[in-house]
PDB file of C-alpha atoms in Angstrom:
ATOM      1  CA  MET A   1      57.431  35.555  91.040  1.00 42.00           C
ATOM      2  CA  ARG A   2      60.799  35.121  91.135  1.00 44.00           C
ATOM      3  CA  THR A   3      60.810  33.319  93.875  1.00 44.00           C
ATOM      4  CA  ILE A   4      58.427  30.820  92.032  1.00 41.00           C
ATOM      5  CA  VAL A   5      60.874  30.616  89.352  1.00 44.00           C
ATOM      6  CA  ILE A   6      63.512  29.463  91.729  1.00 46.00           C
ATOM      7  CA  TRP A   7      61.557  26.681  94.070  1.00 43.00           C
ATOM      8  CA  SER A   8      60.554  25.445  90.277  1.00 44.00           C
ATOM      9  CA  THR A   9      63.988  25.162  89.695  1.00 47.00           C
ATOM     10  CA  VAL A  10      65.153  23.581  92.477  1.00 46.00           C
ATOM     11  CA  LEU A  11      62.247  20.762  92.587  1.00 43.00           C
ATOM     12  CA  ILE A  12      62.988  20.205  88.354  1.00 44.00           C
ATOM     13  CA  LEU A  13      66.953  19.629  89.168  1.00 48.00           C
ATOM     14  CA  ALA A  14      66.228  17.946  92.546  1.00 44.00           C
ATOM     15  CA  THR A  15      64.549  14.875  90.265  1.00 42.00           C
ATOM     16  CA  ALA A  16      67.358  15.111  87.946  1.00 44.00           C
ATOM     17  CA  VAL A  17      70.715  15.183  89.855  1.00 46.00           C
ATOM     18  CA  ASN A  18      71.115  11.214  90.333  1.00 44.00           C
ATOM     19  CA  ALA A  19      71.649  11.099  86.187  1.00 41.00           C
ATOM     20  CA  MET A  20      73.658  13.969  86.054  1.00 44.00           C
ATOM     21  CA  ALA A  21      76.105  12.425  88.947  1.00 47.00           C
ATOM     22  CA  ASP A  22      78.352  10.753  86.186  1.00 60.00           C
ATOM     23  CA  GLU A  23      79.465  12.510  83.146  1.00 70.00           C
ATOM     24  CA  PRO A  24      76.320  12.431  80.837  1.00 71.00           C
ATOM     25  CA  LYS A  25      76.197  10.057  77.678  1.00 75.00           C
ATOM     26  CA  LEU A  26      74.901  12.480  74.618  1.00 84.00           C
ATOM     27  CA  GLU A  27      74.533   9.759  71.917  1.00 85.00           C
ATOM     28  CA  THR A  28      70.234  10.245  71.346  1.00 89.00           C
ATOM     29  CA  ASP A  29      68.277  13.191  70.580  1.00 86.00           C
ATOM     30  CA  ASP A  30      66.727  12.819  74.059  1.00 85.00           C
ATOM     31  CA  GLN A  31      70.016  12.529  75.715  1.00 84.00           C
ATOM     32  CA  LYS A  32      71.322  15.727  74.148  1.00 83.00           C
ATOM     33  CA  THR A  33      67.895  17.692  74.765  1.00 84.00           C
ATOM     34  CA  LEU A  34      67.592  16.448  78.230  1.00 78.00           C
ATOM     35  CA  TYR A  35      71.504  18.219  78.776  1.00 82.00           C
ATOM     36  CA  ALA A  36      70.065  21.123  77.037  1.00 81.00           C
ATOM     37  CA  LEU A  37      67.104  21.095  79.728  1.00 74.00           C
ATOM     38  CA  GLY A  38      69.975  21.056  82.244  1.00 70.00           C
ATOM     39  CA  LEU A  39      71.650  24.245  80.590  1.00 75.00           C
ATOM     40  CA  THR A  40      68.485  26.062  80.303  1.00 72.00           C
ATOM     41  CA  ILE A  41      67.724  25.443  83.972  1.00 66.00           C
ATOM     42  CA  ASN A  42      71.048  26.264  84.890  1.00 71.00           C
ATOM     43  CA  ARG A  43      70.068  29.997  83.613  1.00 68.00           C
ATOM     44  CA  SER A  44      67.701  30.266  86.865  1.00 69.00           C
ATOM     45  CA  LEU A  45      70.915  29.690  88.949  1.00 74.00           C
ATOM     46  CA  SER A  46      73.060  32.385  87.143  1.00 71.00           C
ATOM     47  CA  PRO A  47      72.345  35.651  89.169  1.00 70.00           C
ATOM     48  CA  PHE A  48      73.515  33.279  92.315  1.00 78.00           C
ATOM     49  CA  ASN A  49      76.890  33.483  91.090  1.00 76.00           C
ATOM     50  CA  LEU A  50      77.772  30.321  92.727  1.00 80.00           C
ATOM     51  CA  SER A  51      81.531  28.752  93.217  1.00 82.00           C
ATOM     52  CA  PRO A  52      82.319  25.240  92.663  1.00 86.00           C
ATOM     53  CA  SER A  53      82.308  25.047  95.986  1.00 88.00           C
ATOM     54  CA  GLU A  54      79.228  27.033  96.588  1.00 85.00           C
ATOM     55  CA  LEU A  55      77.380  24.692  93.651  1.00 80.00           C
ATOM     56  CA  GLU A  56      78.781  21.213  95.740  1.00 86.00           C
ATOM     57  CA  GLN A  57      76.327  22.318  98.839  1.00 88.00           C
ATOM     58  CA  VAL A  58      73.630  22.815  96.320  1.00 81.00           C
ATOM     59  CA  GLU A  59      74.069  19.421  94.686  1.00 78.00           C
ATOM     60  CA  ALA A  60      73.743  18.336  98.326  1.00 85.00           C
ATOM     61  CA  GLY A  61      70.117  19.765  98.935  1.00 83.00           C
ATOM     62  CA  LEU A  62      68.925  18.715  95.602  1.00 76.00           C
ATOM     63  CA  ALA A  63      70.249  15.327  96.475  1.00 80.00           C
ATOM     64  CA  ASP A  64      68.727  15.020  99.529  1.00 85.00           C
ATOM     65  CA  GLY A  65      65.627  16.258  98.253  1.00 81.00           C
ATOM     66  CA  SER A  66      65.170  13.978  95.557  1.00 76.00           C
ATOM     67  CA  LEU A  67      65.914  11.062  97.800  1.00 84.00           C
ATOM     68  CA  HIS A  68      63.986  11.815 100.294  1.00 87.00           C
ATOM     69  CA  ARG A  69      66.260  11.965 103.156  1.00 89.00           C
ATOM     70  CA  THR A  70      65.939  14.255 105.764  1.00 88.00           C
ATOM     71  CA  PRO A  71      66.912  17.688 105.242  1.00 86.00           C
ATOM     72  CA  LYS A  72      69.936  19.202 107.187  1.00 88.00           C
ATOM     73  CA  VAL A  73      68.495  22.452 107.627  1.00 87.00           C
ATOM     74  CA  ASP A  74      65.017  23.802 108.377  1.00 87.00           C
ATOM     75  CA  LEU A  75      63.265  24.971 105.133  1.00 85.00           C
ATOM     76  CA  GLU A  76      61.020  27.528 107.132  1.00 87.00           C
ATOM     77  CA  THR A  77      64.150  29.362 108.611  1.00 88.00           C
ATOM     78  CA  TYR A  78      66.934  29.199 105.635  1.00 87.00           C
ATOM     79  CA  GLY A  79      63.959  29.144 102.125  1.00 84.00           C
ATOM     80  CA  PRO A  80      62.934  32.713 102.765  1.00 86.00           C
ATOM     81  CA  LYS A  81      67.026  33.560 103.111  1.00 89.00           C
ATOM     82  CA  ILE A  82      67.181  32.186  99.279  1.00 86.00           C
ATOM     83  CA  LYS A  83      65.955  35.894  97.510  1.00 86.00           C
ATOM     84  CA  GLN A  84      68.387  37.187 100.228  1.00 89.00           C
ATOM     85  CA  LEU A  85      71.156  35.705  98.703  1.00 89.00           C
ATOM     86  CA  GLN A  86      70.131  36.277  95.616  1.00 82.00           C
ATOM     87  CA  GLU A  87      69.886  40.231  96.196  1.00 84.00           C
ATOM     88  CA  ALA A  88      73.287  40.099  97.997  1.00 88.00           C
ATOM     89  CA  ARG A  89      74.873  38.491  95.180  1.00 84.00           C
ATOM     90  CA  ALA A  90      73.422  40.507  92.403  1.00 82.00           C
ATOM     91  CA  ALA A  91      74.224  43.627  94.291  1.00 87.00           C
ATOM     92  CA  ALA A  92      78.048  42.246  94.654  1.00 89.00           C
ATOM     93  CA  VAL A  93      78.301  41.923  90.620  1.00 84.00           C
ATOM     94  CA  ALA A  94      76.957  44.867  89.635  1.00 89.00           C
ATOM     95  CA  ALA A  95      79.304  46.686  92.035  1.00 92.00           C
ATOM     96  CA  ALA A  96      82.352  44.819  90.036  1.00 90.00           C
ATOM     97  CA  GLU A  97      80.828  45.425  87.067  1.00 90.00           C
ATOM     98  CA  ARG A  98      79.975  49.527  87.267  1.00 92.00           C
ATOM     99  CA  LYS A  99      83.561  49.653  88.824  1.00 90.00           C
ATOM    100  CA  THR A 100      85.065  47.777  85.407  1.00 89.00           C
ATOM    101  CA  SER A 101      82.666  49.663  83.364  1.00 90.00           C
ATOM    102  CA  GLN A 102      83.438  53.095  84.219  1.00 91.00           C
ATOM    103  CA  ALA A 103      87.131  52.902  82.832  1.00 91.00           C
ATOM    104  CA  PHE A 104      85.331  52.254  79.718  1.00 94.00           C
ATOM    105  CA  VAL A 105      82.556  54.409  79.645  1.00 95.00           C
ATOM    106  CA  ASP A 106      85.887  57.350  80.408  1.00 94.00           C
ATOM    107  CA  GLN A 107      87.507  55.902  77.294  1.00 94.00           C
ATOM    108  CA  ALA A 108      84.946  55.800  74.789  1.00 95.00           C
ATOM    109  CA  ALA A 109      84.055  59.932  75.940  1.00 95.00           C
ATOM    110  CA  GLN A 110      87.528  60.592  74.522  1.00 95.00           C
ATOM    111  CA  GLU A 111      87.313  59.135  71.573  1.00 94.00           C
ATOM    112  CA  PRO A 112      86.999  61.865  68.709  1.00 93.00           C
ATOM    113  CA  GLY A 113      83.323  63.363  68.203  1.00 93.00           C
ATOM    114  CA  ALA A 114      82.362  61.889  71.496  1.00 96.00           C
ATOM    115  CA  THR A 115      79.721  63.639  73.243  1.00 96.00           C
ATOM    116  CA  LYS A 116      78.544  63.087  76.672  1.00 96.00           C
ATOM    117  CA  THR A 117      75.270  63.977  77.762  1.00 96.00           C
ATOM    118  CA  ALA A 118      74.399  64.949  81.605  1.00 96.00           C
ATOM    119  CA  SER A 119      72.836  61.417  82.080  1.00 96.00           C
ATOM    120  CA  GLY A 120      76.247  59.929  81.750  1.00 96.00           C
ATOM    121  CA  LEU A 121      75.257  58.855  77.956  1.00 97.00           C
ATOM    122  CA  VAL A 122      78.261  59.148  75.255  1.00 97.00           C
ATOM    123  CA  MET A 123      77.420  59.210  71.734  1.00 97.00           C
ATOM    124  CA  ILE A 124      79.394  59.188  68.921  1.00 97.00           C
ATOM    125  CA  SER A 125      78.219  59.987  65.592  1.00 95.00           C
ATOM    126  CA  VAL A 126      78.865  57.468  62.897  1.00 95.00           C
ATOM    127  CA  THR A 127      76.634  58.833  60.202  1.00 95.00           C
ATOM    128  CA  PRO A 128      74.993  62.404  60.174  1.00 93.00           C
ATOM    129  CA  GLY A 129      71.261  62.315  59.199  1.00 93.00           C
ATOM    130  CA  THR A 130      69.573  64.992  57.166  1.00 92.00           C
ATOM    131  CA  GLY A 131      65.584  63.978  58.676  1.00 92.00           C
ATOM    132  CA  ALA A 132      63.875  65.098  61.274  1.00 93.00           C
ATOM    133  CA  SER A 133      64.607  63.823  65.126  1.00 95.00           C
ATOM    134  CA  PRO A 134      61.425  61.890  67.211  1.00 94.00           C
ATOM    135  CA  LYS A 135      59.952  63.712  70.154  1.00 93.00           C
ATOM    136  CA  ILE A 136      59.669  61.481  73.161  1.00 91.00           C
ATOM    137  CA  THR A 137      56.122  60.350  72.314  1.00 89.00           C
ATOM    138  CA  ASP A 138      57.241  59.034  68.582  1.00 91.00           C
ATOM    139  CA  THR A 139      57.844  55.313  67.660  1.00 90.00           C
ATOM    140  CA  VAL A 140      60.618  54.779  65.679  1.00 92.00           C
ATOM    141  CA  THR A 141      62.049  52.334  63.274  1.00 92.00           C
ATOM    142  CA  VAL A 142      65.791  51.185  63.348  1.00 94.00           C
ATOM    143  CA  ASN A 143      68.420  48.806  62.426  1.00 94.00           C
ATOM    144  CA  TYR A 144      70.697  48.157  65.713  1.00 95.00           C
ATOM    145  CA  GLU A 145      73.364  45.819  67.200  1.00 95.00           C
ATOM    146  CA  GLY A 146      73.954  45.909  71.118  1.00 94.00           C
ATOM    147  CA  ARG A 147      77.293  44.700  72.545  1.00 95.00           C
ATOM    148  CA  LEU A 148      78.261  44.367  76.252  1.00 94.00           C
ATOM    149  CA  ALA A 149      81.716  45.955  77.102  1.00 93.00           C
ATOM    150  CA  ASP A 150      83.803  43.226  76.410  1.00 92.00           C
ATOM    151  CA  GLY A 151      82.029  43.012  72.060  1.00 93.00           C
ATOM    152  CA  THR A 152      79.626  40.191  72.840  1.00 92.00           C
ATOM    153  CA  VAL A 153      77.014  40.740  70.794  1.00 92.00           C
ATOM    154  CA  PHE A 154      73.614  40.365  72.768  1.00 89.00           C
ATOM    155  CA  ASP A 155      70.771  41.469  70.388  1.00 89.00           C
ATOM    156  CA  SER A 156      70.690  42.746  66.648  1.00 90.00           C
ATOM    157  CA  SER A 157      67.714  43.323  64.352  1.00 88.00           C
ATOM    158  CA  MET A 158      69.763  41.603  61.595  1.00 84.00           C
ATOM    159  CA  GLN A 159      69.738  38.745  63.602  1.00 82.00           C
ATOM    160  CA  ARG A 160      65.803  38.832  63.976  1.00 78.00           C
ATOM    161  CA  GLY A 161      65.386  39.341  60.066  1.00 82.00           C
ATOM    162  CA  GLY A 162      64.895  43.319  59.793  1.00 85.00           C
ATOM    163  CA  PRO A 163      64.132  46.898  61.472  1.00 90.00           C
ATOM    164  CA  ALA A 164      63.003  47.131  64.497  1.00 88.00           C
ATOM    165  CA  THR A 165      59.839  49.371  65.432  1.00 87.00           C
ATOM    166  CA  VAL A 166      60.021  50.667  68.855  1.00 86.00           C
ATOM    167  CA  PRO A 167      57.979  53.378  70.937  1.00 87.00           C
ATOM    168  CA  LEU A 168      60.605  55.979  72.546  1.00 88.00           C
ATOM    169  CA  ASN A 169      58.562  56.426  75.928  1.00 85.00           C
ATOM    170  CA  GLY A 170      58.856  52.146  76.274  1.00 83.00           C
ATOM    171  CA  VAL A 171      62.582  51.480  75.486  1.00 88.00           C
ATOM    172  CA  ILE A 172      65.471  51.843  78.304  1.00 91.00           C
ATOM    173  CA  LYS A 173      66.428  55.332  78.891  1.00 94.00           C
ATOM    174  CA  CYS A 174      69.740  55.326  77.291  1.00 95.00           C
ATOM    175  CA  TRP A 175      67.615  54.868  73.626  1.00 95.00           C
ATOM    176  CA  THR A 176      64.698  57.328  74.928  1.00 94.00           C
ATOM    177  CA  GLU A 177      67.242  60.008  75.110  1.00 96.00           C
ATOM    178  CA  ALA A 178      69.827  59.174  72.430  1.00 97.00           C
ATOM    179  CA  LEU A 179      67.182  58.799  69.387  1.00 96.00           C
ATOM    180  CA  GLN A 180      65.725  62.225  69.989  1.00 96.00           C
ATOM    181  CA  LEU A 181      69.557  63.489  69.083  1.00 96.00           C
ATOM    182  CA  ILE A 182      69.657  61.556  66.028  1.00 97.00           C
ATOM    183  CA  LYS A 183      67.942  62.893  62.589  1.00 96.00           C
ATOM    184  CA  VAL A 184      66.445  60.364  60.634  1.00 96.00           C
ATOM    185  CA  GLY A 185      69.395  58.404  58.349  1.00 96.00           C
ATOM    186  CA  GLY A 186      71.469  58.983  60.899  1.00 97.00           C
ATOM    187  CA  LYS A 187      73.743  56.481  62.872  1.00 97.00           C
ATOM    188  CA  SER A 188      75.276  56.447  66.405  1.00 97.00           C
ATOM    189  CA  ARG A 189      76.925  54.768  68.706  1.00 97.00           C
ATOM    190  CA  LEU A 190      75.853  54.632  72.406  1.00 97.00           C
ATOM    191  CA  VAL A 191      77.885  53.479  75.141  1.00 97.00           C
ATOM    192  CA  CYS A 192      75.030  53.083  78.242  1.00 96.00           C
ATOM    193  CA  PRO A 193      76.016  53.085  81.571  1.00 96.00           C
ATOM    194  CA  ALA A 194      73.812  50.711  83.685  1.00 94.00           C
ATOM    195  CA  ASP A 195      71.402  53.476  85.061  1.00 94.00           C
ATOM    196  CA  LEU A 196      70.493  54.328  81.782  1.00 95.00           C
ATOM    197  CA  ALA A 197      70.475  50.230  80.817  1.00 93.00           C
ATOM    198  CA  TYR A 198      69.413  47.649  83.062  1.00 90.00           C
ATOM    199  CA  GLY A 199      70.883  49.040  86.485  1.00 90.00           C
ATOM    200  CA  ASP A 200      71.752  46.802  88.979  1.00 88.00           C
ATOM    201  CA  GLN A 201      69.187  44.204  88.500  1.00 84.00           C
ATOM    202  CA  GLY A 202      70.376  43.716  84.877  1.00 85.00           C
ATOM    203  CA  TRP A 203      69.079  40.785  82.703  1.00 80.00           C
ATOM    204  CA  PRO A 204      70.581  37.174  83.692  1.00 72.00           C
ATOM    205  CA  PRO A 205      72.004  35.492  82.643  1.00 72.00           C
ATOM    206  CA  LEU A 206      72.317  37.684  79.142  1.00 81.00           C
ATOM    207  CA  ILE A 207      73.419  40.547  80.839  1.00 88.00           C
ATOM    208  CA  LYS A 208      74.814  41.255  83.947  1.00 88.00           C
ATOM    209  CA  PRO A 209      73.826  43.281  87.189  1.00 89.00           C
ATOM    210  CA  GLY A 210      75.467  46.889  86.685  1.00 92.00           C
ATOM    211  CA  ALA A 211      76.523  46.042  82.959  1.00 93.00           C
ATOM    212  CA  THR A 212      77.699  48.742  80.371  1.00 96.00           C
ATOM    213  CA  LEU A 213      75.756  48.505  76.940  1.00 96.00           C
ATOM    214  CA  VAL A 214      76.999  49.881  73.529  1.00 97.00           C
ATOM    215  CA  PHE A 215      74.846  49.496  70.634  1.00 97.00           C
ATOM    216  CA  GLU A 216      74.670  50.725  67.013  1.00 97.00           C
ATOM    217  CA  VAL A 217      71.570  52.672  66.040  1.00 96.00           C
ATOM    218  CA  GLU A 218      70.201  53.491  62.947  1.00 97.00           C
ATOM    219  CA  LEU A 219      67.474  55.895  62.573  1.00 96.00           C
ATOM    220  CA  LEU A 220      65.399  54.821  59.732  1.00 95.00           C
ATOM    221  CA  GLY A 221      61.672  56.461  60.329  1.00 94.00           C
ATOM    222  CA  ILE A 222      59.669  57.925  62.668  1.00 92.00           C
ATOM    223  CA  SER A 223      55.601  57.108  63.027  1.00 82.00           C
ATOM    224  CA  GLN A 224      52.985  57.045  65.611  1.00 64.00           C
ATOM    225  CA  PRO A 225      51.145  53.751  65.915  1.00 52.00           C
ATOM    226  CA  SER A 226      49.218  53.172  69.025  1.00 47.00           C
ATOM    227  CA  ALA A 227      50.533  50.287  71.581  1.00 49.00           C
ATOM    228  CA  GLN A 228      49.919  47.649  74.038  1.00 53.00           C
ATOM    229  CA  THR A 229      51.549  47.288  77.414  1.00 51.00           C
ATOM    230  CA  ALA A 230      53.153  43.821  78.407  1.00 51.00           C
ATOM    231  CA  PRO A 231      51.138  42.695  81.662  1.00 51.00           C
ATOM    232  CA  GLN A 232      52.757  44.158  84.837  1.00 47.00           C
ATOM    233  CA  SER A 233      51.908  40.657  86.678  1.00 43.00           C
ATOM    234  CA  GLU A 234      53.638  38.492  84.337  1.00 43.00           C
ATOM    235  CA  GLN A 235      56.932  40.932  83.081  1.00 41.00           C
ATOM    236  CA  ALA A 236      59.488  38.979  85.662  1.00 39.00           C
ATOM    237  CA  SER A 237      58.596  35.504  84.630  1.00 40.00           C
ATOM    238  CA  SER A 238      58.177  35.167  81.397  1.00 45.00           C
ATOM    239  CA  TRP A 239      59.518  36.503  78.065  1.00 54.00           C
ATOM    240  CA  TYR A 240      56.908  38.897  75.919  1.00 62.00           C
ATOM    241  CA  TYR A 241      58.123  38.901  72.102  1.00 68.00           C
ATOM    242  CA  CYS A 242      56.706  41.772  69.718  1.00 69.00           C
ATOM    243  CA  ASN A 243      56.533  41.060  66.059  1.00 68.00           C
ATOM    244  CA  ASP A 244      56.652  44.236  65.506  1.00 68.00           C
ATOM    245  CA  ALA A 245      59.668  45.365  67.259  1.00 66.00           C
ATOM    246  CA  LYS A 246      60.959  42.056  66.717  1.00 65.00           C
ATOM    247  CA  ALA A 247      62.515  42.345  69.944  1.00 65.00           C
ATOM    248  CA  TYR A 248      61.848  40.833  73.608  1.00 65.00           C
ATOM    249  CA  TYR A 249      60.277  42.812  76.819  1.00 64.00           C
ATOM    250  CA  PRO A 250      61.912  44.577  78.725  1.00 57.00           C
ATOM    251  CA  TYR A 251      64.147  45.412  76.361  1.00 60.00           C
ATOM    252  CA  VAL A 252      60.974  46.716  74.235  1.00 62.00           C
ATOM    253  CA  ARG A 253      58.306  47.427  76.748  1.00 60.00           C
ATOM    254  CA  GLU A 254      55.238  48.441  74.325  1.00 66.00           C
ATOM    255  CA  CYS A 255      53.978  46.776  71.112  1.00 70.00           C
ATOM    256  CA  PRO A 256      51.417  47.590  68.772  1.00 71.00           C
ATOM    257  CA  SER A 257      49.757  44.426  67.604  1.00 71.00           C
ATOM    258  CA  GLY A 258      49.815  42.294  70.880  1.00 70.00           C
ATOM    259  CA  TRP A 259      52.563  40.659  72.984  1.00 68.00           C
ATOM    260  CA  LEU A 260      53.647  36.399  71.901  1.00 67.00           C
ATOM    261  CA  GLN A 261      54.363  34.954  75.706  1.00 60.00           C
ATOM    262  CA  GLY A 262      57.027  32.518  75.786  1.00 55.00           C
ATOM    263  CA  ALA A 263      58.394  30.163  79.008  1.00 42.00           C
ATOM    264  CA  PRO A 264      60.969  32.014  80.989  1.00 40.00           C
ATOM    265  CA  GLN A 265      64.189  31.704  80.275  1.00 38.00           C
ATOM    266  CA  THR A 266      63.495  29.805  76.898  1.00 38.00           C
ATOM    267  CA  ALA A 267      64.390  32.019  74.959  1.00 39.00           C
ATOM    268  CA  ARG A 268      66.316  35.806  75.198  1.00 40.00           C
ATOM    269  CA  PRO A 269      67.428  38.688  73.074  1.00 41.00           C
ATOM    270  CA  GLY A 270      70.063  37.577  70.851  1.00 36.00           C
ATOM    271  CA  GLN A 271      68.960  34.111  70.097  1.00 35.00           C
TER     272      GLN A 271
END
């Protein structure tokens, strides 16, 4: 599916590259909309982490394709290497991000009241709860805010209009572990290393490969509704939104009322 997304992006950009050669005018709604389209399409290229000089090489290929000029390389030879390049760049970004994040995790573990579990999760109690703690098979209702290590908010239940309801066996490992340690009415700050969040894959362009995430989570209640899992064959290329949880897959992996499908890269957690 990712390969299809990449080639779709190349084809669309090849059509638009001549119009973007000069500084675009953003005077009409159509011009602004087309500019926004360019920003949206760019998200598919973000996993490559292109430098300015590398972007020039990509633009040269787009121009040749758009103008039907003879390609300078054999696509049958180099086309399959696109995925290899993406994976190599993601691994490099992940390694650098993990190295930077480790100091952040270590510092959080030294804060007053912090607890570090065997998995590497760091928990800091903000408000102790007085109710029951959920089991892994339970569904919970929470208020939450998610931040990157630099403080950027990438998701928030308040931005989505209210508390989220999620199954503990259908969320990232950090939440699955931490919420079983919180009592109803309690609120904790969670520092989630990459292995407990989105790993070396990340969720570009919002969450880098290897990123450590920080959540403030307030446990409001526990329930046990049935759930519907997002279609496995579609997960990689489409955004699925769950009204029950007020969140997107893969941040939430099950949805009691069924998933609403959106076009890839047109929406993301936090927007």
